[in-house]
PDB file of C-alpha atoms (C1' of nucleotides) in Angstrom:
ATOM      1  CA  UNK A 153       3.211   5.879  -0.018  1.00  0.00           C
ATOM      2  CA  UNK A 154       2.987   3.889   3.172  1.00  0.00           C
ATOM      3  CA  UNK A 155       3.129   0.615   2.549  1.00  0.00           C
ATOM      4  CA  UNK A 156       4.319  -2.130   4.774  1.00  0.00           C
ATOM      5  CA  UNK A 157       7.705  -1.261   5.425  1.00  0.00           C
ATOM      6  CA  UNK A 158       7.043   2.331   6.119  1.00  0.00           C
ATOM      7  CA  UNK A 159       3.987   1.337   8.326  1.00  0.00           C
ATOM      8  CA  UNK A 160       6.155  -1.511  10.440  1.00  0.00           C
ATOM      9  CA  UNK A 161       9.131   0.890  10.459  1.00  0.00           C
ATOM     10  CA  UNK A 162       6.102   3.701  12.370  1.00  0.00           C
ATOM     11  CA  UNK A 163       4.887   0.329  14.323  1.00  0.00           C
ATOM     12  CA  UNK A 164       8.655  -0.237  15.613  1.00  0.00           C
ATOM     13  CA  UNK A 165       9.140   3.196  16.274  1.00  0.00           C
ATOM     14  CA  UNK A 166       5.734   3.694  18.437  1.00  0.00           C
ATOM     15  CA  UNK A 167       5.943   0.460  20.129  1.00  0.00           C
ATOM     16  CA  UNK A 168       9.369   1.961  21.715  1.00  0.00           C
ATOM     17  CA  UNK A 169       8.006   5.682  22.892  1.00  0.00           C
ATOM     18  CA  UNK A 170       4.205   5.304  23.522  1.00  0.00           C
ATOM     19  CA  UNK A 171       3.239   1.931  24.961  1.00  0.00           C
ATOM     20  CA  UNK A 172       2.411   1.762  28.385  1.00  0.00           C
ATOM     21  CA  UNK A 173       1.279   5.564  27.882  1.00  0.00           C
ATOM     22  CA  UNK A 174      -2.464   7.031  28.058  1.00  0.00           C
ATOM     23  CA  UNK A 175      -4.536   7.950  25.291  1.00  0.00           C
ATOM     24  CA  UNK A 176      -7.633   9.361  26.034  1.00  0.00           C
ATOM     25  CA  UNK A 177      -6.980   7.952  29.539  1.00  0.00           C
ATOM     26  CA  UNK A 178      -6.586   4.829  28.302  1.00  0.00           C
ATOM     27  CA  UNK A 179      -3.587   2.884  28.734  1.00  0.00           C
ATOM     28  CA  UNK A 180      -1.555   1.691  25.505  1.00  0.00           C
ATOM     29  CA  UNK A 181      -1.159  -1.749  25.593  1.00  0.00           C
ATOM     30  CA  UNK A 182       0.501  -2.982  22.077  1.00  0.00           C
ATOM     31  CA  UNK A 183       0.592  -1.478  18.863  1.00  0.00           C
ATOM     32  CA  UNK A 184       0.379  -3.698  15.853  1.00  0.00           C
ATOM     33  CA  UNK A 185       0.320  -4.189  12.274  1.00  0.00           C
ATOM     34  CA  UNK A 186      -1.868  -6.090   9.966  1.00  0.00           C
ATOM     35  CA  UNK A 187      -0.546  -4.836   5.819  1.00  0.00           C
ATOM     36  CA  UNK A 188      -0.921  -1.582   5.923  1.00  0.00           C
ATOM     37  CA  UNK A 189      -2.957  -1.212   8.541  1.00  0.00           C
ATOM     38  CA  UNK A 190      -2.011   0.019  12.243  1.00  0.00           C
ATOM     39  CA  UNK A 191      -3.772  -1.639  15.627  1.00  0.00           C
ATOM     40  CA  UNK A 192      -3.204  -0.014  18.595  1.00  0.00           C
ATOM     41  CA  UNK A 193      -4.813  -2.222  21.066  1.00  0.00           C
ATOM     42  CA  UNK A 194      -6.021  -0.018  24.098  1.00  0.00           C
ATOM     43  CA  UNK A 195      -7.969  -1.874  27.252  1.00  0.00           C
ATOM     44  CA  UNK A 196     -11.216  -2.014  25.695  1.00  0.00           C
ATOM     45  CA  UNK A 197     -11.346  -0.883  22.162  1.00  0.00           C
ATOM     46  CA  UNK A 198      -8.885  -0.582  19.446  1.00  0.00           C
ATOM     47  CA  UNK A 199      -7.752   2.276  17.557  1.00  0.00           C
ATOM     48  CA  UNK A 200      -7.398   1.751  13.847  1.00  0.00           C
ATOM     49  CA  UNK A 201      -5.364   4.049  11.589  1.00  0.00           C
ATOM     50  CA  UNK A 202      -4.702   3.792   7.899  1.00  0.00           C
ATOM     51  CA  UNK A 203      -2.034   6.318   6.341  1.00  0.00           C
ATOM     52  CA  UNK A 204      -3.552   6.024   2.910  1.00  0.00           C
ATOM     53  CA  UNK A 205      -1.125   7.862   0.223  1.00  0.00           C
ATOM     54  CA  UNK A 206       0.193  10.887   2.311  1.00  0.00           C
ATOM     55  CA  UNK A 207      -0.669   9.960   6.158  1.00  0.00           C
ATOM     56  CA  UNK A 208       2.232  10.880   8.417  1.00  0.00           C
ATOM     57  CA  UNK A 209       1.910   9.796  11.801  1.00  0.00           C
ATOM     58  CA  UNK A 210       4.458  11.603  13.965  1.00  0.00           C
ATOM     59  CA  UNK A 211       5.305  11.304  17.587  1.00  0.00           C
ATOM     60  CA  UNK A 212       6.606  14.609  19.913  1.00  0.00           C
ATOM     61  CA  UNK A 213       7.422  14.345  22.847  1.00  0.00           C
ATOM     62  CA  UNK A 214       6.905  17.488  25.146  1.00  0.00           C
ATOM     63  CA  UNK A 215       7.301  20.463  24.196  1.00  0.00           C
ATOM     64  CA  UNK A 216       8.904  19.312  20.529  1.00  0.00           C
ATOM     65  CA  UNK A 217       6.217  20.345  18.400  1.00  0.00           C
ATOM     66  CA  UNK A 218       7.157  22.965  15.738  1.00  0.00           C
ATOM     67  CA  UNK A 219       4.673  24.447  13.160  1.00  0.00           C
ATOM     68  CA  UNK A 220       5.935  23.836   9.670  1.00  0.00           C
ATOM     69  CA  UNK A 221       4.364  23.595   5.607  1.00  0.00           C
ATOM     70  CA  UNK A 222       3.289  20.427   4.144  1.00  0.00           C
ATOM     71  CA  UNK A 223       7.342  19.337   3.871  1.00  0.00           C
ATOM     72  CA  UNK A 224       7.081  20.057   7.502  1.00  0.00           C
ATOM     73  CA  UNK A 225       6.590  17.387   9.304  1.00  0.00           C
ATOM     74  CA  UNK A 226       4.816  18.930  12.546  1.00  0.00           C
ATOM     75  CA  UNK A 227       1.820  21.189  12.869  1.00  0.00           C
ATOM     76  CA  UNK A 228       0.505  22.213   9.791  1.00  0.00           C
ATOM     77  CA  UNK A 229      -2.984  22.491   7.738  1.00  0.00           C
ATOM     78  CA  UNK A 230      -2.641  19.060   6.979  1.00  0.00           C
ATOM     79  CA  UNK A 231      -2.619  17.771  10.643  1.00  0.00           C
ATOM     80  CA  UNK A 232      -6.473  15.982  10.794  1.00  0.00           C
ATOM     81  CA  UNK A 233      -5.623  14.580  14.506  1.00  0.00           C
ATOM     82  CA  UNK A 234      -3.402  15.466  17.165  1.00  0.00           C
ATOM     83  CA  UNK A 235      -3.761  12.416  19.909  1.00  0.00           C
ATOM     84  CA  UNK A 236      -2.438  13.951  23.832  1.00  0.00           C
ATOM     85  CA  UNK A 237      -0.586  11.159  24.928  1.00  0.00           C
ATOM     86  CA  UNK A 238       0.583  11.540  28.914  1.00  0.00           C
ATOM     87  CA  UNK A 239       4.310  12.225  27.790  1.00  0.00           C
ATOM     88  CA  UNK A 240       3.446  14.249  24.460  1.00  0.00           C
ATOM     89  CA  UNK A 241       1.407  14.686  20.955  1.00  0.00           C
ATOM     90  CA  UNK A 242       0.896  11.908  18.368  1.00  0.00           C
ATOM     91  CA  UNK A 243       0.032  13.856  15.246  1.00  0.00           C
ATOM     92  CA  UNK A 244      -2.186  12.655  12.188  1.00  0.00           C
ATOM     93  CA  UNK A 245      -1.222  14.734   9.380  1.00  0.00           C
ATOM     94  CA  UNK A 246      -2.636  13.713   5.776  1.00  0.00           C
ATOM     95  CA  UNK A 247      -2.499  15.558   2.851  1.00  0.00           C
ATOM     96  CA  UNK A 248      -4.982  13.879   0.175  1.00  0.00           C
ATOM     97  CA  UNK A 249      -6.535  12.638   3.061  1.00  0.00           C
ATOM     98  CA  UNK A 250      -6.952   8.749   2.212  1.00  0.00           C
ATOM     99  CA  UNK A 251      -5.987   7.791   5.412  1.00  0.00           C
ATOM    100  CA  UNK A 252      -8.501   7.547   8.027  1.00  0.00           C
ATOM    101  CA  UNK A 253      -8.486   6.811  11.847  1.00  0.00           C
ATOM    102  CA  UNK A 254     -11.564   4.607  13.897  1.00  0.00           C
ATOM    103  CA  UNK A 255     -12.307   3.187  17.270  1.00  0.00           C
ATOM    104  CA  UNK A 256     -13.639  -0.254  17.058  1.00  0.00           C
ATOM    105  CA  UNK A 257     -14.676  -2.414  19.938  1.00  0.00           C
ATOM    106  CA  UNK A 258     -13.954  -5.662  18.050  1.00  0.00           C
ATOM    107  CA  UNK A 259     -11.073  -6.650  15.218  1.00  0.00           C
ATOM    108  CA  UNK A 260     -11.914  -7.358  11.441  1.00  0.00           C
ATOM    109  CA  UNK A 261      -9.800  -8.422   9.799  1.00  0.00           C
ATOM    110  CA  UNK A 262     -11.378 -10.271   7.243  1.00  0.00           C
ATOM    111  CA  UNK A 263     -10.302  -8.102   4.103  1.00  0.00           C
ATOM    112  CA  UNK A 264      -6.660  -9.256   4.476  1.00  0.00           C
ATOM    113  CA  UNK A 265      -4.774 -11.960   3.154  1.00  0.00           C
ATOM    114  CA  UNK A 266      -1.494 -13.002   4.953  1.00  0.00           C
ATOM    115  CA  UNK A 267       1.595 -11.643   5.519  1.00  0.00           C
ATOM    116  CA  UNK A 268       4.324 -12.167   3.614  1.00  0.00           C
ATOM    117  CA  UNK A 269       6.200 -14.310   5.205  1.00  0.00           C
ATOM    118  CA  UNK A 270       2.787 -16.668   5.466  1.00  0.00           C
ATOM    119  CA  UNK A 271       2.268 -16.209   1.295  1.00  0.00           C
ATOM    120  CA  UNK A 272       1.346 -18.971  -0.911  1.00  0.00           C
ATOM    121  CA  UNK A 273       0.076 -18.320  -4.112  1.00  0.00           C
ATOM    122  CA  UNK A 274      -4.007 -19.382  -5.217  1.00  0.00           C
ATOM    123  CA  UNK A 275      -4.902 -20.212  -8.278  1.00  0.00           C
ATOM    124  CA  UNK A 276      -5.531 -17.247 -10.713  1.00  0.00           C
ATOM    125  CA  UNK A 277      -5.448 -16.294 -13.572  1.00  0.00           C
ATOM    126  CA  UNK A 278      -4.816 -12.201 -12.547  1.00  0.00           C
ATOM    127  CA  UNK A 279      -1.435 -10.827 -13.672  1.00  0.00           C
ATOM    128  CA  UNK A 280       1.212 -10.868 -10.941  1.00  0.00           C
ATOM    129  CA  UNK A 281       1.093  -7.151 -10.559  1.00  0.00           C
ATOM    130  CA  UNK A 282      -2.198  -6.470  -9.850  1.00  0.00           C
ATOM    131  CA  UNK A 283      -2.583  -9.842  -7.841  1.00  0.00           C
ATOM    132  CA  UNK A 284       0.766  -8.543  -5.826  1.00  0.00           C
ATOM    133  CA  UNK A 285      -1.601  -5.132  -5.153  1.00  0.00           C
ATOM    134  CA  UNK A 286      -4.660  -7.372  -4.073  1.00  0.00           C
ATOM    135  CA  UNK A 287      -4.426  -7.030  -0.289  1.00  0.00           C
ATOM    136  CA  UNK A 288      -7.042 -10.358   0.172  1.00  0.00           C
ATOM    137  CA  UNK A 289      -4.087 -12.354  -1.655  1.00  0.00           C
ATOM    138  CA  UNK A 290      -1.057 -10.890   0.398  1.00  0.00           C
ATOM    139  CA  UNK A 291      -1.240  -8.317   2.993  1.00  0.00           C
ATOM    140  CA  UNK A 292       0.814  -5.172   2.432  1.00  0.00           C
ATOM    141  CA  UNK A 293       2.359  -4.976  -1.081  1.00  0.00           C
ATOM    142  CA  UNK A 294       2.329  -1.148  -2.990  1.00  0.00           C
ATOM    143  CA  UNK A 295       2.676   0.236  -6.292  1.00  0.00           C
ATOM    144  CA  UNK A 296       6.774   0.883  -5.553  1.00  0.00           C
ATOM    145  CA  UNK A 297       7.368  -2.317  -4.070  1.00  0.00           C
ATOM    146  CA  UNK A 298       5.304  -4.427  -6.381  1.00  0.00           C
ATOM    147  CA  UNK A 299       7.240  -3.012  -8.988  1.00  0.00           C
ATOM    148  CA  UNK A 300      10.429  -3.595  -7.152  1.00  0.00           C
ATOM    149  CA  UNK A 301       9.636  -7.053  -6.157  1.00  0.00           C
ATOM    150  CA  UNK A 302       9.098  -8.254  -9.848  1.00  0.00           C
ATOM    151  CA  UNK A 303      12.326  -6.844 -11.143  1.00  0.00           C
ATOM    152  CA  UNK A 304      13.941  -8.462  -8.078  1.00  0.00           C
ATOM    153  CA  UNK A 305      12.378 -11.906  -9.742  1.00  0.00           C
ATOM    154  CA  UNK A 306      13.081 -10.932 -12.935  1.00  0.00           C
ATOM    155  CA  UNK A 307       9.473 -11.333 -13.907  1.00  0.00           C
ATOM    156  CA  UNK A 308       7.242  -8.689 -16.068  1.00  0.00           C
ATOM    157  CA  UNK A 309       4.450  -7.202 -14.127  1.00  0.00           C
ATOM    158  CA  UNK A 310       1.811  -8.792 -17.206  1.00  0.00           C
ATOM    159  CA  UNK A 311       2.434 -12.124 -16.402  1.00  0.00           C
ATOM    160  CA  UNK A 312      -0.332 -14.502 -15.233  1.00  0.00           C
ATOM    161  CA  UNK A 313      -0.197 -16.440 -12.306  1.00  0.00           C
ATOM    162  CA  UNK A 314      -1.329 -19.695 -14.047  1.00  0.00           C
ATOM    163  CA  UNK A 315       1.064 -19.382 -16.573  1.00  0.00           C
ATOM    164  CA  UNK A 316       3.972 -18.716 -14.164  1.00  0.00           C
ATOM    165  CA  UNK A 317       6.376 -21.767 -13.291  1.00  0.00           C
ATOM    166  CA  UNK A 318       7.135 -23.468  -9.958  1.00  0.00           C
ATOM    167  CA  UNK A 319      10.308 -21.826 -10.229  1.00  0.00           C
ATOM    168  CA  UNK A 320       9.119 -18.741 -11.026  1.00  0.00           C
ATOM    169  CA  UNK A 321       6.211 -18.875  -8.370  1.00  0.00           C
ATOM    170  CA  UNK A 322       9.149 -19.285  -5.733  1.00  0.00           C
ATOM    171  CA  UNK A 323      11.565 -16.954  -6.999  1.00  0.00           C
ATOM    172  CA  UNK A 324       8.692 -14.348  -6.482  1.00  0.00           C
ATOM    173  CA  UNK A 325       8.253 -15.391  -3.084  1.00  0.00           C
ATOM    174  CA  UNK A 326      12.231 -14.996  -2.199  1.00  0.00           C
ATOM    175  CA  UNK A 327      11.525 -11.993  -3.749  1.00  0.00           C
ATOM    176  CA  UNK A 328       9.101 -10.612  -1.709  1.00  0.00           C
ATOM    177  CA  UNK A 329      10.767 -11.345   1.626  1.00  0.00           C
ATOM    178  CA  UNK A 330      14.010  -9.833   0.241  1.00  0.00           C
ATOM    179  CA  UNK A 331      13.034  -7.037  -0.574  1.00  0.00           C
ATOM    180  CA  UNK A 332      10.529  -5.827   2.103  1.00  0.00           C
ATOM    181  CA  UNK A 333      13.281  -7.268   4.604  1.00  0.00           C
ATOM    182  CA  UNK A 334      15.600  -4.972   2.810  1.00  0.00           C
ATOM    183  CA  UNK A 335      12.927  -2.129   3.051  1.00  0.00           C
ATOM    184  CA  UNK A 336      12.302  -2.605   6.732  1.00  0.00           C
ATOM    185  CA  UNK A 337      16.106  -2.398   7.251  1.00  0.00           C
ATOM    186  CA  UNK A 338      16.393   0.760   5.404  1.00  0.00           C
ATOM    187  CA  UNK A 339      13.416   2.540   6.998  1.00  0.00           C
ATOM    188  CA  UNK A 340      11.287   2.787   3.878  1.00  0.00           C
ATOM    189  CA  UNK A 341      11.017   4.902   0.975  1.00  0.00           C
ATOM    190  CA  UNK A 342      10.373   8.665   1.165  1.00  0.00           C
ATOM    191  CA  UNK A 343       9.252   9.611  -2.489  1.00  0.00           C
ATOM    192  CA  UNK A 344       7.560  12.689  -1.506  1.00  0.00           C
ATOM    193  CA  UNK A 345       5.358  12.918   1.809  1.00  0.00           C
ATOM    194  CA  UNK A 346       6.545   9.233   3.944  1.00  0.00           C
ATOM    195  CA  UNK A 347       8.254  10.535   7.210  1.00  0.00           C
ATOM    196  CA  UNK A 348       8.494   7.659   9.854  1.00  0.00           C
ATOM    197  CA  UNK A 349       7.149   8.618  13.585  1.00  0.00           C
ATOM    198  CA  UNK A 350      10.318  10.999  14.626  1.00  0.00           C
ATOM    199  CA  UNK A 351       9.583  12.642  11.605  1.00  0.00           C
ATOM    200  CA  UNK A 352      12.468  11.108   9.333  1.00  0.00           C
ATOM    201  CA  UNK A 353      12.638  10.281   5.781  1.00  0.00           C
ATOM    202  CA  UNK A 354      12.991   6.582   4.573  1.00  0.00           C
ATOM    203  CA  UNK A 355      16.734   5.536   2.951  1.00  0.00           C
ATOM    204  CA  UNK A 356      15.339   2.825   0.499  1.00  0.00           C
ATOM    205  CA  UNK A 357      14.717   5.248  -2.197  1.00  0.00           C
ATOM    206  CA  UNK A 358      18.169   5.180  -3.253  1.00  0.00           C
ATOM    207  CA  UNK A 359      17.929   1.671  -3.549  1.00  0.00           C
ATOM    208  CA  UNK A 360      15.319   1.701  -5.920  1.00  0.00           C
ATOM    209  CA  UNK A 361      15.740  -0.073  -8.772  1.00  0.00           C
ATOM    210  CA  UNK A 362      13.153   0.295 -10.802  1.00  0.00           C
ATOM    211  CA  UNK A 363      10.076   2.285  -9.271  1.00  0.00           C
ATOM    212  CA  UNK A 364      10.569   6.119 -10.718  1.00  0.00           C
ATOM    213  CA  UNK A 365      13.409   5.326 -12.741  1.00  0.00           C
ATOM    214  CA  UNK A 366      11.171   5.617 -16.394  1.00  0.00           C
ATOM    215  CA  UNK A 367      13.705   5.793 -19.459  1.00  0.00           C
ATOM    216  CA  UNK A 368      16.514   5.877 -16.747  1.00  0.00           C
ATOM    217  CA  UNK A 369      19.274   3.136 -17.664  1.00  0.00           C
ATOM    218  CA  UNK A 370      18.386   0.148 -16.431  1.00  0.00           C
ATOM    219  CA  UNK A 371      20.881  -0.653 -13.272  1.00  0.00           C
ATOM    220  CA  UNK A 372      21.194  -4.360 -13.803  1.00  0.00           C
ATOM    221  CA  UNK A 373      21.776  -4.934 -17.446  1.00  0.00           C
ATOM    222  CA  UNK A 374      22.841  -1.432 -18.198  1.00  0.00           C
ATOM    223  CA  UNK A 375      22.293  -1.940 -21.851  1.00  0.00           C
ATOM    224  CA  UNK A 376      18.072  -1.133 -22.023  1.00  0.00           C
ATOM    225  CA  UNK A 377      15.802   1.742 -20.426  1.00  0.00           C
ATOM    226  CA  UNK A 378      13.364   1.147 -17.674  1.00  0.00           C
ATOM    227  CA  UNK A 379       9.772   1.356 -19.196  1.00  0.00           C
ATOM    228  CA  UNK A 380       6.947   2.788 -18.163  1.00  0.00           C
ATOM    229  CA  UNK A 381       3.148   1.450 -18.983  1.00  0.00           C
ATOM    230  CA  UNK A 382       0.014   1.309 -16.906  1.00  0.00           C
ATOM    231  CA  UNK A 383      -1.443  -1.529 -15.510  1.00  0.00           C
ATOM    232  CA  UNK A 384      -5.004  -1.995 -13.859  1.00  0.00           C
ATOM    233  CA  UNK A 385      -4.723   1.510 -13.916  1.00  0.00           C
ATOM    234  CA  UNK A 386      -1.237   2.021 -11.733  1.00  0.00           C
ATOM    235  CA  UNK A 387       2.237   3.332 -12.924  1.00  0.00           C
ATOM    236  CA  UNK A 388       4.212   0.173 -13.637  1.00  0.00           C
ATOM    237  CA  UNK A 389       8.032   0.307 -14.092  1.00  0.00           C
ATOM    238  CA  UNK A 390       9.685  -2.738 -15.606  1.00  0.00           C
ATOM    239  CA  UNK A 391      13.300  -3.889 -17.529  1.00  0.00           C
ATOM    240  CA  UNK A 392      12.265  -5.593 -20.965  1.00  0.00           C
ATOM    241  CA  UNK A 393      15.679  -7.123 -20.924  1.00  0.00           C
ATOM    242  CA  UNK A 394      16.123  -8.019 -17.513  1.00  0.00           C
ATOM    243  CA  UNK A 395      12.212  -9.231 -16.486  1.00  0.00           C
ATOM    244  CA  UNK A 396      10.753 -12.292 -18.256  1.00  0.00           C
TER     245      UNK A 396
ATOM    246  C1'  DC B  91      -3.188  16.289 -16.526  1.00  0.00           C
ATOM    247  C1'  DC B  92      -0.595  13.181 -13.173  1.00  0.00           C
ATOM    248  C1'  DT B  93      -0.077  10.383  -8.633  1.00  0.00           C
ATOM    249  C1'  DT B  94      -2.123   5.811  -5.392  1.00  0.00           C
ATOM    250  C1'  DG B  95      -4.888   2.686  -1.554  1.00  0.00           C
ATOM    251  C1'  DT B  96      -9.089   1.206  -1.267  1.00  0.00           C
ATOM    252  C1'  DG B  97     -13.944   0.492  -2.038  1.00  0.00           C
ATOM    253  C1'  DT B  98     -17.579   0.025  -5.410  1.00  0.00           C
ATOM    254  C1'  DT B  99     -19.437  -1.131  -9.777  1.00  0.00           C
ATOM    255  C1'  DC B 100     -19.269  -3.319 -14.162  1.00  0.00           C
ATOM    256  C1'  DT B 101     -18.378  -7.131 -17.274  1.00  0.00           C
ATOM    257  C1'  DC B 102     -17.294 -11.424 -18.637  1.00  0.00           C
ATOM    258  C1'  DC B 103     -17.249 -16.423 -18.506  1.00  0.00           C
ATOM    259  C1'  DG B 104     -18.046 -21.100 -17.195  1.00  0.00           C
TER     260       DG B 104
ATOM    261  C1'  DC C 119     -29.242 -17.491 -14.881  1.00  0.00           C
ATOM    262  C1'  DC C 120     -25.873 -17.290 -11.039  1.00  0.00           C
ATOM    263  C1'  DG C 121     -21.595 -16.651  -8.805  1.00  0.00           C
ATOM    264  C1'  DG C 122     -17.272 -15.232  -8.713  1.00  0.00           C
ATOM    265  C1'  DA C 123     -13.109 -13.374 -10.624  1.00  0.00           C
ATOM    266  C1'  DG C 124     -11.009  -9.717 -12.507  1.00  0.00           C
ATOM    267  C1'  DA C 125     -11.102  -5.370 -14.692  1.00  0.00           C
ATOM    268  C1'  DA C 126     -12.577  -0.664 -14.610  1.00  0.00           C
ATOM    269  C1'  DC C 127     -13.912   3.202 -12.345  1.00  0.00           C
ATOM    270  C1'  DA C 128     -14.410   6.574  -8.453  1.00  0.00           C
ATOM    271  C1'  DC C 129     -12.581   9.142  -4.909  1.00  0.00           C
ATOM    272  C1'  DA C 130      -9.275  13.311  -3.031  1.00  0.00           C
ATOM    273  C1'  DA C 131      -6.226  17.043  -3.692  1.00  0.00           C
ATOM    274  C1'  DG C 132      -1.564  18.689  -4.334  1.00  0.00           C
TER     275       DG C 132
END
DNA sequence: CCTTGTGTTCTCCG
DNA sequence: CCGGAGAACACAAG
């Protein structure tokens, strides 16, 4: 599932191959990233794109598309866009189709809360997990790396914010850098449909410590199973030995 | 049945 | 009674 990482790992990728470039005759003059969302800023409008669960957005140049099945990452009946761009195809594929696309003439980006590296926490009484998910309190943040963050910390996912320490408050915060720094590095996570805009699979999954891992040994204490529960309705993976 | 990002609706509480 | 926070639900489709 794209979430920032996978989206600024596309961004980097993009920013290198297609800017400068037309789209629909327009030049490309930056592509950015706001959470999860994509800004490609063109001379008078922006283009918007949002890979949901399953988007992939892929970049060919010339002549290097090849039609392939939904592992496939080219043509296939899951491609909703394919963007001409003067020195190839930018494809939109999306599977479950929660990702969407949209011209807009002006920027609104009201809905989201700062960046990471810009987080402070409010005061709340919302468990950490779902607060983590909350894209008005922190721009960004999934269901894997939520999950990953918090056993970074060594907090559970149930814990409210305004019972949460100073300490613990900034441990989260190293946290979060760390590990979507690490994520970044490491190109993402493919679990199942991610493919970055060559067409790749993410290497963070190995790295996973937590997210997938249910009744799997826990890789830190090695004594207790990782559990599984759901929280505000999302798959939550946590260590009851090693998260507090 | 499960999965998740996001938007909407519902409920609770001060 | 109102406003807002937070929880719950809805959506899609493999």
């Amino acid at each position: 599932m794209p979430e920032l990482p996978e989206v600024e790992t596309i961004r980097r990728d993009l920013s290198q191959r297609i800017i400068g470039k037309s789209i629909n005759k327009q030049k490309i003059k930056n592509i950015s990233r706001r959470g999860k969302l994509l800004i490609l800023k063109l001379p008078n409008k922006f283009l918007l794109i949002h890979l949901g669960m399953t988007g992939q957005l892929i970049y060919k140049s010339k002549n290097q598309i090849t039609v392939g099945g939904h592992e496939g990452p080219d043509i296939s009946k899951y491609t909703r866009k394919r963007w001409k761009i003067s020195s190839g195809d930018l494809l939109f594929n999306d599977a479950r189709k929660f990702g969407y696309y949209k011209y807009v003439k002006k920027l609104d980006l009201s809905k989201y809360g700062p960046e990471p590296e810009n987080f402070s926490f409010q005061k709340s009484q919302a468990k950490i997990k779902p607060y983590l998910l909350n894209q008005k309190n922190i721009a960004g943040i999934g269901n894997i790396y939520a999950d990953e963050i918090l056993f970074h910390a060594g907090i559970r996912p149930t814990r409210r914010i305004n019972k949460l320490s100073k300490k613990e408050k900034m441990k989260i915060k190293g946290s979060i850098k760390y590990i979507l720094s690490k994520a970044i590095e490491k190109r993402g996570t493919t679990f199942a449909d991610y493919r970055d805009a060559k067409g790749e699979r993410g290497n963070y999954k190995r790295y996973l410590k937590v997210y997938g891992r249910e009744d799997l040994l826990c890789k830190k204490c090695k004594l207790n199973n990782i559990k599984k529960i759901k929280l505000a309705g999302r798959g939550t993976h946590y260590c009851r030995l090693c998260q507090n």
